[in-house]
PDB file of C-alpha atoms in Angstrom:
ATOM      1  CA  SER A   1      18.001  -8.218   2.045  1.00 34.00           C
ATOM      2  CA  GLU A   2      20.085  -7.091   4.975  1.00 35.00           C
ATOM      3  CA  ALA A   3      19.355  -6.723   8.640  1.00 35.00           C
ATOM      4  CA  GLY A   4      19.354  -3.290  10.186  1.00 37.00           C
ATOM      5  CA  THR A   5      20.768  -2.300  13.519  1.00 34.00           C
ATOM      6  CA  GLY A   6      18.807  -2.001  16.711  1.00 34.00           C
ATOM      7  CA  GLY A   7      17.638  -4.211  19.539  1.00 34.00           C
ATOM      8  CA  ASP A   8      14.603  -6.429  19.968  1.00 34.00           C
ATOM      9  CA  ALA A   9      11.452  -4.366  20.076  1.00 36.00           C
ATOM     10  CA  GLY A  10       9.841  -6.707  22.566  1.00 37.00           C
ATOM     11  CA  SER A  11       6.191  -7.717  22.778  1.00 37.00           C
ATOM     12  CA  HIS A  12       3.454  -5.162  22.184  1.00 37.00           C
ATOM     13  CA  PRO A  13      -0.301  -5.384  21.740  1.00 40.00           C
ATOM     14  CA  PRO A  14      -1.317  -5.759  18.070  1.00 37.00           C
ATOM     15  CA  GLY A  15      -1.666  -2.381  16.397  1.00 46.00           C
ATOM     16  CA  ASN A  16      -0.003  -0.670  19.337  1.00 71.00           C
ATOM     17  CA  CYS A  17       3.640  -1.684  18.974  1.00 85.00           C
ATOM     18  CA  LEU A  18       4.918   1.868  18.525  1.00 93.00           C
ATOM     19  CA  SER A  19       3.221   3.350  21.582  1.00 87.00           C
ATOM     20  CA  ARG A  20       6.006   2.646  24.072  1.00 87.00           C
ATOM     21  CA  ILE A  21       8.710   4.637  22.265  1.00 92.00           C
ATOM     22  CA  THR A  22       9.586   7.719  24.283  1.00 91.00           C
ATOM     23  CA  ASP A  23      13.150   8.408  23.087  1.00 94.00           C
ATOM     24  CA  TYR A  24      12.905  10.537  19.943  1.00 95.00           C
ATOM     25  CA  GLU A  25      16.579  11.479  19.717  1.00 93.00           C
ATOM     26  CA  ASP A  26      18.265   8.109  19.225  1.00 94.00           C
ATOM     27  CA  ALA A  27      17.805   5.078  17.002  1.00 96.00           C
ATOM     28  CA  GLY A  28      14.589   3.233  17.707  1.00 95.00           C
ATOM     29  CA  PRO A  29      14.183  -0.281  19.131  1.00 95.00           C
ATOM     30  CA  PHE A  30      13.265  -2.127  15.921  1.00 96.00           C
ATOM     31  CA  THR A  31      15.405  -4.152  13.566  1.00 97.00           C
ATOM     32  CA  TYR A  32      14.496  -4.034   9.890  1.00 98.00           C
ATOM     33  CA  THR A  33      15.233  -5.568   6.515  1.00 98.00           C
ATOM     34  CA  VAL A  34      16.056  -3.745   3.289  1.00 98.00           C
ATOM     35  CA  THR A  35      14.495  -4.911   0.039  1.00 97.00           C
ATOM     36  CA  THR A  36      14.006  -3.491  -3.443  1.00 96.00           C
ATOM     37  CA  THR A  37      11.193  -3.946  -5.943  1.00 94.00           C
ATOM     38  CA  GLY A  38      11.596  -2.125  -9.228  1.00 92.00           C
ATOM     39  CA  SER A  39      12.628   1.449  -8.463  1.00 91.00           C
ATOM     40  CA  VAL A  40      11.421   1.398  -4.849  1.00 95.00           C
ATOM     41  CA  HIS A  41      13.652   0.547  -1.903  1.00 97.00           C
ATOM     42  CA  PHE A  42      11.938  -0.559   1.312  1.00 98.00           C
ATOM     43  CA  TRP A  43      13.184  -0.461   4.897  1.00 98.00           C
ATOM     44  CA  VAL A  44      10.779  -2.870   6.581  1.00 98.00           C
ATOM     45  CA  PRO A  45      10.647  -2.842  10.399  1.00 97.00           C
ATOM     46  CA  LYS A  46      10.239  -6.105  12.269  1.00 96.00           C
ATOM     47  CA  VAL A  47       7.296  -5.323  14.504  1.00 94.00           C
ATOM     48  CA  THR A  48       4.897  -7.541  16.399  1.00 90.00           C
ATOM     49  CA  ALA A  49       2.572  -9.545  14.174  1.00 89.00           C
ATOM     50  CA  GLY A  50      -0.692  -7.685  13.703  1.00 89.00           C
ATOM     51  CA  CYS A  51       0.809  -4.251  14.287  1.00 92.00           C
ATOM     52  CA  LYS A  52       0.220  -1.718  11.517  1.00 95.00           C
ATOM     53  CA  VAL A  53       2.605   1.223  11.096  1.00 96.00           C
ATOM     54  CA  PRO A  54       2.813   4.464   9.102  1.00 97.00           C
ATOM     55  CA  VAL A  55       4.457   4.532   5.683  1.00 98.00           C
ATOM     56  CA  ILE A  56       7.110   7.249   5.224  1.00 98.00           C
ATOM     57  CA  HIS A  57       8.464   8.060   1.768  1.00 98.00           C
ATOM     58  CA  PHE A  58      11.756   9.922   1.336  1.00 97.00           C
ATOM     59  CA  ALA A  59      12.196  11.803  -1.960  1.00 94.00           C
ATOM     60  CA  ILE A  60      15.773  12.319  -3.127  1.00 92.00           C
ATOM     61  CA  PRO A  61      16.928  15.099  -5.483  1.00 87.00           C
ATOM     62  CA  VAL A  62      16.384  14.032  -9.090  1.00 75.00           C
ATOM     63  CA  GLY A  63      18.332  14.334 -12.337  1.00 58.00           C
ATOM     64  CA  ALA A  64      21.669  13.129 -13.627  1.00 44.00           C
ATOM     65  CA  GLY A  65      24.574  13.388 -11.217  1.00 50.00           C
ATOM     66  CA  THR A  66      22.457  14.205  -8.167  1.00 61.00           C
ATOM     67  CA  SER A  67      21.687  11.838  -5.298  1.00 75.00           C
ATOM     68  CA  ALA A  68      20.949   8.230  -4.449  1.00 89.00           C
ATOM     69  CA  CYS A  69      18.854   6.798  -1.640  1.00 93.00           C
ATOM     70  CA  SER A  70      22.092   5.625  -0.017  1.00 92.00           C
ATOM     71  CA  ASP A  71      23.127   9.268   0.434  1.00 92.00           C
ATOM     72  CA  TYR A  72      20.300   9.525   2.960  1.00 95.00           C
ATOM     73  CA  GLY A  73      20.808   6.084   4.493  1.00 95.00           C
ATOM     74  CA  ASN A  74      21.120   7.348   8.065  1.00 96.00           C
ATOM     75  CA  VAL A  75      17.723   9.039   7.855  1.00 97.00           C
ATOM     76  CA  LEU A  76      16.027   6.057   6.228  1.00 98.00           C
ATOM     77  CA  GLU A  77      17.497   3.658   8.780  1.00 98.00           C
ATOM     78  CA  ARG A  78      16.517   5.914  11.675  1.00 97.00           C
ATOM     79  CA  MET A  79      12.879   5.995  10.571  1.00 98.00           C
ATOM     80  CA  ALA A  80      12.752   2.226  10.066  1.00 98.00           C
ATOM     81  CA  SER A  81      14.289   1.663  13.500  1.00 97.00           C
ATOM     82  CA  HIS A  82      11.398   3.642  14.945  1.00 97.00           C
ATOM     83  CA  GLY A  83       8.931   1.279  13.317  1.00 97.00           C
ATOM     84  CA  PHE A  84       7.993   3.230  10.193  1.00 98.00           C
ATOM     85  CA  LEU A  85       7.693   1.329   6.909  1.00 98.00           C
ATOM     86  CA  THR A  86      10.137   3.516   4.984  1.00 98.00           C
ATOM     87  CA  THR A  87      10.443   3.878   1.207  1.00 98.00           C
ATOM     88  CA  CYS A  88      12.742   5.668  -1.222  1.00 96.00           C
ATOM     89  CA  TYR A  89      12.197   5.780  -4.989  1.00 94.00           C
ATOM     90  CA  GLU A  90      15.320   5.672  -7.121  1.00 89.00           C
ATOM     91  CA  GLY A  91      15.159   5.446 -10.896  1.00 76.00           C
ATOM     92  CA  PRO A  92      15.716   7.258 -14.179  1.00 64.00           C
ATOM     93  CA  THR A  93      12.096   8.363 -14.399  1.00 58.00           C
ATOM     94  CA  ASN A  94      11.894  10.198 -11.075  1.00 57.00           C
ATOM     95  CA  GLY A  95       9.234  12.860 -11.408  1.00 65.00           C
ATOM     96  CA  VAL A  96       7.875  15.522  -9.102  1.00 80.00           C
ATOM     97  CA  GLY A  97       5.465  13.744  -6.780  1.00 85.00           C
ATOM     98  CA  ALA A  98       4.768  10.766  -9.042  1.00 88.00           C
ATOM     99  CA  ASP A  99       7.655   8.756  -7.588  1.00 92.00           C
ATOM    100  CA  GLY A 100       6.420   9.206  -4.045  1.00 94.00           C
ATOM    101  CA  LEU A 101       2.879   8.260  -4.976  1.00 95.00           C
ATOM    102  CA  ALA A 102       4.198   5.136  -6.730  1.00 95.00           C
ATOM    103  CA  ALA A 103       6.190   4.226  -3.613  1.00 96.00           C
ATOM    104  CA  PHE A 104       3.135   4.641  -1.376  1.00 98.00           C
ATOM    105  CA  GLU A 105       1.049   2.475  -3.708  1.00 97.00           C
ATOM    106  CA  ALA A 106       3.777  -0.182  -3.761  1.00 97.00           C
ATOM    107  CA  ALA A 107       4.059  -0.228   0.034  1.00 98.00           C
ATOM    108  CA  LEU A 108       0.301  -0.545   0.504  1.00 98.00           C
ATOM    109  CA  ALA A 109       0.102  -3.337  -2.062  1.00 98.00           C
ATOM    110  CA  MET A 110       3.156  -5.301  -0.929  1.00 97.00           C
ATOM    111  CA  TYR A 111       2.722  -4.942   2.841  1.00 97.00           C
ATOM    112  CA  PRO A 112      -1.053  -4.844   3.442  1.00 97.00           C
ATOM    113  CA  ASP A 113      -0.694  -6.389   6.903  1.00 95.00           C
ATOM    114  CA  LEU A 114       1.945  -3.857   7.962  1.00 96.00           C
ATOM    115  CA  ALA A 115       1.130  -0.568   6.218  1.00 97.00           C
ATOM    116  CA  ASP A 116      -1.385   1.542   8.102  1.00 96.00           C
ATOM    117  CA  ASN A 117      -3.609   4.297   6.695  1.00 96.00           C
ATOM    118  CA  LYS A 118      -1.011   6.876   7.730  1.00 97.00           C
ATOM    119  CA  LEU A 119       1.324   8.415   5.144  1.00 98.00           C
ATOM    120  CA  GLY A 120       4.320  10.669   5.762  1.00 98.00           C
ATOM    121  CA  SER A 121       6.118  12.426   2.913  1.00 98.00           C
ATOM    122  CA  THR A 122       9.604  13.903   3.287  1.00 98.00           C
ATOM    123  CA  GLY A 123      12.580  14.735   1.088  1.00 95.00           C
ATOM    124  CA  HIS A 124      15.472  17.069   0.361  1.00 95.00           C
ATOM    125  CA  SER A 125      16.124  19.864  -2.168  1.00 93.00           C
ATOM    126  CA  GLN A 126      14.303  18.940  -5.392  1.00 90.00           C
ATOM    127  CA  GLY A 127      13.096  16.005  -3.346  1.00 92.00           C
ATOM    128  CA  GLY A 128      11.825  18.522  -0.822  1.00 94.00           C
ATOM    129  CA  GLU A 129       9.540  19.930  -3.490  1.00 94.00           C
ATOM    130  CA  SER A 130       8.621  16.416  -4.586  1.00 93.00           C
ATOM    131  CA  ALA A 131       7.750  15.512  -0.992  1.00 96.00           C
ATOM    132  CA  ILE A 132       5.250  18.356  -0.773  1.00 96.00           C
ATOM    133  CA  ILE A 133       3.714  17.525  -4.155  1.00 95.00           C
ATOM    134  CA  THR A 134       3.534  13.819  -3.242  1.00 95.00           C
ATOM    135  CA  LEU A 135       1.499  14.858  -0.208  1.00 97.00           C
ATOM    136  CA  GLN A 136      -1.049  16.626  -2.411  1.00 95.00           C
ATOM    137  CA  LEU A 137      -1.202  13.733  -4.874  1.00 95.00           C
ATOM    138  CA  ALA A 138      -1.787  11.313  -2.003  1.00 97.00           C
ATOM    139  CA  GLU A 139      -4.590  13.486  -0.620  1.00 97.00           C
ATOM    140  CA  ALA A 140      -6.208  13.488  -4.075  1.00 96.00           C
ATOM    141  CA  ARG A 141      -5.695   9.731  -4.428  1.00 96.00           C
ATOM    142  CA  TRP A 142      -7.009   8.521  -1.058  1.00 97.00           C
ATOM    143  CA  GLY A 143      -8.915  11.457   0.408  1.00 97.00           C
ATOM    144  CA  THR A 144     -10.045  11.133   3.993  1.00 96.00           C
ATOM    145  CA  THR A 145      -9.305   7.387   4.154  1.00 96.00           C
ATOM    146  CA  MET A 146      -5.719   8.271   5.100  1.00 97.00           C
ATOM    147  CA  ILE A 147      -3.916  10.522   7.586  1.00 97.00           C
ATOM    148  CA  TYR A 148      -1.073  12.585   6.098  1.00 98.00           C
ATOM    149  CA  ALA A 149       1.880  14.770   7.113  1.00 98.00           C
ATOM    150  CA  GLY A 150       4.731  16.389   5.184  1.00 98.00           C
ATOM    151  CA  LEU A 151       8.291  17.381   6.087  1.00 98.00           C
ATOM    152  CA  SER A 152      10.433  19.202   3.526  1.00 98.00           C
ATOM    153  CA  MET A 153      14.193  19.771   3.882  1.00 97.00           C
ATOM    154  CA  GLU A 154      15.468  22.890   2.112  1.00 97.00           C
ATOM    155  CA  PRO A 155      12.933  22.572  -0.748  1.00 95.00           C
ATOM    156  CA  ALA A 156      14.191  23.820  -4.136  1.00 92.00           C
ATOM    157  CA  SER A 157      10.700  24.708  -5.321  1.00 92.00           C
ATOM    158  CA  GLY A 158      10.425  25.360  -9.046  1.00 85.00           C
ATOM    159  CA  PHE A 159      13.826  23.845  -9.888  1.00 82.00           C
ATOM    160  CA  GLY A 160      13.952  20.967 -12.355  1.00 70.00           C
ATOM    161  CA  ASP A 161      10.914  18.844 -13.204  1.00 71.00           C
ATOM    162  CA  GLN A 162       7.568  20.392 -12.378  1.00 73.00           C
ATOM    163  CA  PRO A 163       3.992  19.149 -11.791  1.00 75.00           C
ATOM    164  CA  ASP A 164       2.009  17.901 -14.759  1.00 75.00           C
ATOM    165  CA  ALA A 165      -0.999  20.019 -13.854  1.00 74.00           C
ATOM    166  CA  GLY A 166      -0.640  23.588 -12.618  1.00 81.00           C
ATOM    167  CA  THR A 167       2.307  25.331 -11.012  1.00 89.00           C
ATOM    168  CA  TRP A 168       4.096  24.147  -7.909  1.00 91.00           C
ATOM    169  CA  GLN A 169       2.451  27.051  -6.088  1.00 94.00           C
ATOM    170  CA  ASP A 170      -0.992  25.770  -7.127  1.00 93.00           C
ATOM    171  CA  VAL A 171      -0.184  22.295  -5.840  1.00 93.00           C
ATOM    172  CA  TYR A 172       1.274  23.531  -2.549  1.00 96.00           C
ATOM    173  CA  GLY A 173      -1.781  25.692  -1.976  1.00 96.00           C
ATOM    174  CA  ALA A 174      -4.159  22.752  -2.351  1.00 96.00           C
ATOM    175  CA  ILE A 175      -2.686  20.726   0.540  1.00 97.00           C
ATOM    176  CA  LYS A 176      -4.937  20.230   3.545  1.00 97.00           C
ATOM    177  CA  SER A 177      -2.516  18.266   5.751  1.00 98.00           C
ATOM    178  CA  PRO A 178       0.144  19.672   8.114  1.00 98.00           C
ATOM    179  CA  VAL A 179       3.474  20.583   6.502  1.00 98.00           C
ATOM    180  CA  PHE A 180       6.816  21.374   8.148  1.00 98.00           C
ATOM    181  CA  VAL A 181       9.634  22.991   6.127  1.00 98.00           C
ATOM    182  CA  PHE A 182      13.110  24.009   7.206  1.00 97.00           C
ATOM    183  CA  ASP A 183      16.040  25.938   5.843  1.00 97.00           C
ATOM    184  CA  GLY A 184      19.686  25.718   6.859  1.00 97.00           C
ATOM    185  CA  THR A 185      21.727  28.731   7.904  1.00 97.00           C
ATOM    186  CA  GLY A 186      24.754  27.184   6.161  1.00 96.00           C
ATOM    187  CA  ASP A 187      22.902  26.397   2.930  1.00 95.00           C
ATOM    188  CA  MET A 188      24.621  28.168   0.044  1.00 95.00           C
ATOM    189  CA  LEU A 189      22.329  26.690  -2.641  1.00 94.00           C
ATOM    190  CA  VAL A 190      18.759  27.047  -1.376  1.00 94.00           C
ATOM    191  CA  SER A 191      18.424  30.282   0.537  1.00 96.00           C
ATOM    192  CA  SER A 192      16.117  31.027   3.423  1.00 97.00           C
ATOM    193  CA  ALA A 193      14.136  33.289   1.086  1.00 97.00           C
ATOM    194  CA  TRP A 194      13.673  30.400  -1.353  1.00 96.00           C
ATOM    195  CA  VAL A 195      12.367  28.170   1.432  1.00 97.00           C
ATOM    196  CA  GLY A 196      10.132  31.058   2.425  1.00 97.00           C
ATOM    197  CA  GLN A 197       8.563  30.949  -1.029  1.00 96.00           C
ATOM    198  CA  ALA A 198       7.573  27.354  -0.370  1.00 97.00           C
ATOM    199  CA  TYR A 199       6.115  28.200   3.010  1.00 98.00           C
ATOM    200  CA  ASN A 200       4.174  31.173   1.673  1.00 97.00           C
ATOM    201  CA  ALA A 201       2.674  29.032  -1.101  1.00 97.00           C
ATOM    202  CA  LEU A 202       1.207  26.527   1.362  1.00 98.00           C
ATOM    203  CA  ASN A 203      -2.507  26.548   2.103  1.00 97.00           C
ATOM    204  CA  PRO A 204      -3.031  29.367   4.655  1.00 97.00           C
ATOM    205  CA  LYS A 205      -5.912  27.402   6.171  1.00 97.00           C
ATOM    206  CA  SER A 206      -3.708  24.403   6.957  1.00 97.00           C
ATOM    207  CA  GLU A 207      -1.229  23.785   9.785  1.00 98.00           C
ATOM    208  CA  ASN A 208       2.205  24.916   8.569  1.00 98.00           C
ATOM    209  CA  TYR A 209       5.634  25.346  10.193  1.00 98.00           C
ATOM    210  CA  TRP A 210       8.877  26.934   9.015  1.00 98.00           C
ATOM    211  CA  TRP A 211      12.004  26.544  11.131  1.00 98.00           C
ATOM    212  CA  SER A 212      15.684  27.244  10.544  1.00 98.00           C
ATOM    213  CA  ALA A 213      18.411  24.701  11.374  1.00 96.00           C
ATOM    214  CA  ALA A 214      21.624  26.287  12.676  1.00 96.00           C
ATOM    215  CA  GLY A 215      24.610  25.573  10.442  1.00 95.00           C
ATOM    216  CA  ALA A 216      22.761  23.105   8.206  1.00 96.00           C
ATOM    217  CA  THR A 217      24.289  22.918   4.719  1.00 95.00           C
ATOM    218  CA  HIS A 218      22.823  21.733   1.440  1.00 94.00           C
ATOM    219  CA  VAL A 219      25.826  19.626   0.465  1.00 92.00           C
ATOM    220  CA  PRO A 220      26.416  17.489   2.408  1.00 92.00           C
ATOM    221  CA  PRO A 221      22.690  17.141   3.114  1.00 92.00           C
ATOM    222  CA  PRO A 222      21.388  18.005   6.595  1.00 91.00           C
ATOM    223  CA  LEU A 223      20.939  14.456   7.856  1.00 95.00           C
ATOM    224  CA  VAL A 224      21.275  15.265  11.561  1.00 94.00           C
ATOM    225  CA  PRO A 225      18.623  18.013  11.511  1.00 95.00           C
ATOM    226  CA  GLU A 226      16.256  15.708   9.624  1.00 95.00           C
ATOM    227  CA  GLU A 227      16.791  12.983  12.214  1.00 95.00           C
ATOM    228  CA  GLN A 228      16.168  15.460  15.024  1.00 95.00           C
ATOM    229  CA  VAL A 229      12.759  16.577  13.819  1.00 97.00           C
ATOM    230  CA  SER A 230      11.381  13.724  11.691  1.00 97.00           C
ATOM    231  CA  ILE A 231      10.668  11.207  14.443  1.00 97.00           C
ATOM    232  CA  PRO A 232       8.779  13.535  16.823  1.00 97.00           C
ATOM    233  CA  TRP A 233       7.036  15.279  13.907  1.00 98.00           C
ATOM    234  CA  PHE A 234       5.701  12.116  12.276  1.00 98.00           C
ATOM    235  CA  ARG A 235       4.883  10.472  15.615  1.00 97.00           C
ATOM    236  CA  TRP A 236       2.849  13.520  16.574  1.00 96.00           C
ATOM    237  CA  LYS A 237       1.065  14.014  13.288  1.00 97.00           C
ATOM    238  CA  LEU A 238       0.548  10.392  12.249  1.00 96.00           C
ATOM    239  CA  LEU A 239       0.290   8.565  15.577  1.00 95.00           C
ATOM    240  CA  GLY A 240      -1.191  11.289  17.771  1.00 93.00           C
ATOM    241  CA  ASP A 241       1.706  10.980  20.221  1.00 94.00           C
ATOM    242  CA  ASN A 242       1.179  13.866  22.624  1.00 94.00           C
ATOM    243  CA  ALA A 243       4.626  13.469  24.228  1.00 94.00           C
ATOM    244  CA  ALA A 244       6.145  13.734  20.748  1.00 96.00           C
ATOM    245  CA  CYS A 245       4.148  16.925  20.208  1.00 96.00           C
ATOM    246  CA  LYS A 246       5.604  18.445  23.365  1.00 96.00           C
ATOM    247  CA  PHE A 247       9.106  17.310  22.433  1.00 96.00           C
ATOM    248  CA  PHE A 248       8.782  18.707  18.921  1.00 97.00           C
ATOM    249  CA  LYS A 249       7.570  22.092  20.106  1.00 97.00           C
ATOM    250  CA  GLY A 250      10.371  22.195  22.680  1.00 96.00           C
ATOM    251  CA  ILE A 251      13.146  21.750  20.120  1.00 97.00           C
ATOM    252  CA  PRO A 252      13.694  25.431  19.164  1.00 96.00           C
ATOM    253  CA  GLY A 253      15.890  27.095  21.738  1.00 89.00           C
ATOM    254  CA  ASN A 254      16.644  23.830  23.554  1.00 91.00           C
ATOM    255  CA  ALA A 255      20.320  24.043  24.502  1.00 89.00           C
ATOM    256  CA  MET A 256      20.512  20.252  24.803  1.00 90.00           C
ATOM    257  CA  ILE A 257      19.767  19.808  21.094  1.00 91.00           C
ATOM    258  CA  SER A 258      22.765  20.606  18.913  1.00 88.00           C
ATOM    259  CA  PRO A 259      22.881  22.039  16.307  1.00 90.00           C
ATOM    260  CA  GLY A 260      20.048  24.281  17.368  1.00 94.00           C
ATOM    261  CA  TRP A 261      16.808  25.469  15.816  1.00 97.00           C
ATOM    262  CA  THR A 262      14.862  28.693  15.597  1.00 96.00           C
ATOM    263  CA  VAL A 263      11.225  29.221  14.632  1.00 97.00           C
ATOM    264  CA  VAL A 264      10.768  31.429  11.592  1.00 98.00           C
ATOM    265  CA  MET A 265       6.976  31.330  11.521  1.00 97.00           C
ATOM    266  CA  SER A 266       3.963  29.067  11.766  1.00 97.00           C
ATOM    267  CA  GLU A 267       0.211  29.177  11.319  1.00 97.00           C
ATOM    268  CA  ASN A 268      -2.782  27.273  12.597  1.00 98.00           C
ATOM    269  CA  GLU A 269      -0.668  25.403  15.146  1.00 97.00           C
ATOM    270  CA  GLU A 270      -2.354  22.489  16.811  1.00 96.00           C
ATOM    271  CA  ALA A 271      -1.895  22.517  20.573  1.00 96.00           C
ATOM    272  CA  CYS A 272      -0.449  19.594  22.473  1.00 95.00           C
ATOM    273  CA  GLN A 273      -2.926  17.884  24.749  1.00 89.00           C
TER     274      GLN A 273
END
């Protein structure tokens, strides 16, 4: 394994070691190690003994000649530095959703003293679709024993491998947890309209967001936009961080955040406290 970057996180009460983070724009305070078991890579934060943290899975695009977890290393490292137990599945049998569920199960089994009952699912392109489907599979697997949130980057819904049961639209529509999707104005492969199909397929009774990232391309992947939104989004939805909620909702139109963001639409928004 290898050590990640970042300073000493300091001493925190057990189970509360992530509460003091207030900077959502930069690398977090935690160091981490990188390990691999089978097809699952783990970025394991070094937090105070007794502290339990959310598990975040990142789904890469699948198929021959596409991507590797290392292509998204900056994002994976950023999440680990903020104290999230971060996973990425990489193998020849990557399937829509099944890889993410396998990664969650591996994290919960291998790190029972670290992994909390909070699961975040994110990914890009085909992995963006997989991230959404993983969310639904996790809800079906663990029900109300877990807290969930999804974040999908430029999802290529319907492209490549598809769910074993039902259409991708059926699976999207069954999700009860909050989902955030974004398109990139510089994306020449997955159009805004295509991302809109994903958004429109989501459960209309759930909390859903669709934003547009200025200038974000598909290749190279939009790592900076993902870093900008993933930390406040997952801290808000998985940790109940009210300051992260306010920061997240203040991103669109904020001249200090570059590249910028615009809101396309949302529904059933939860208010910050």
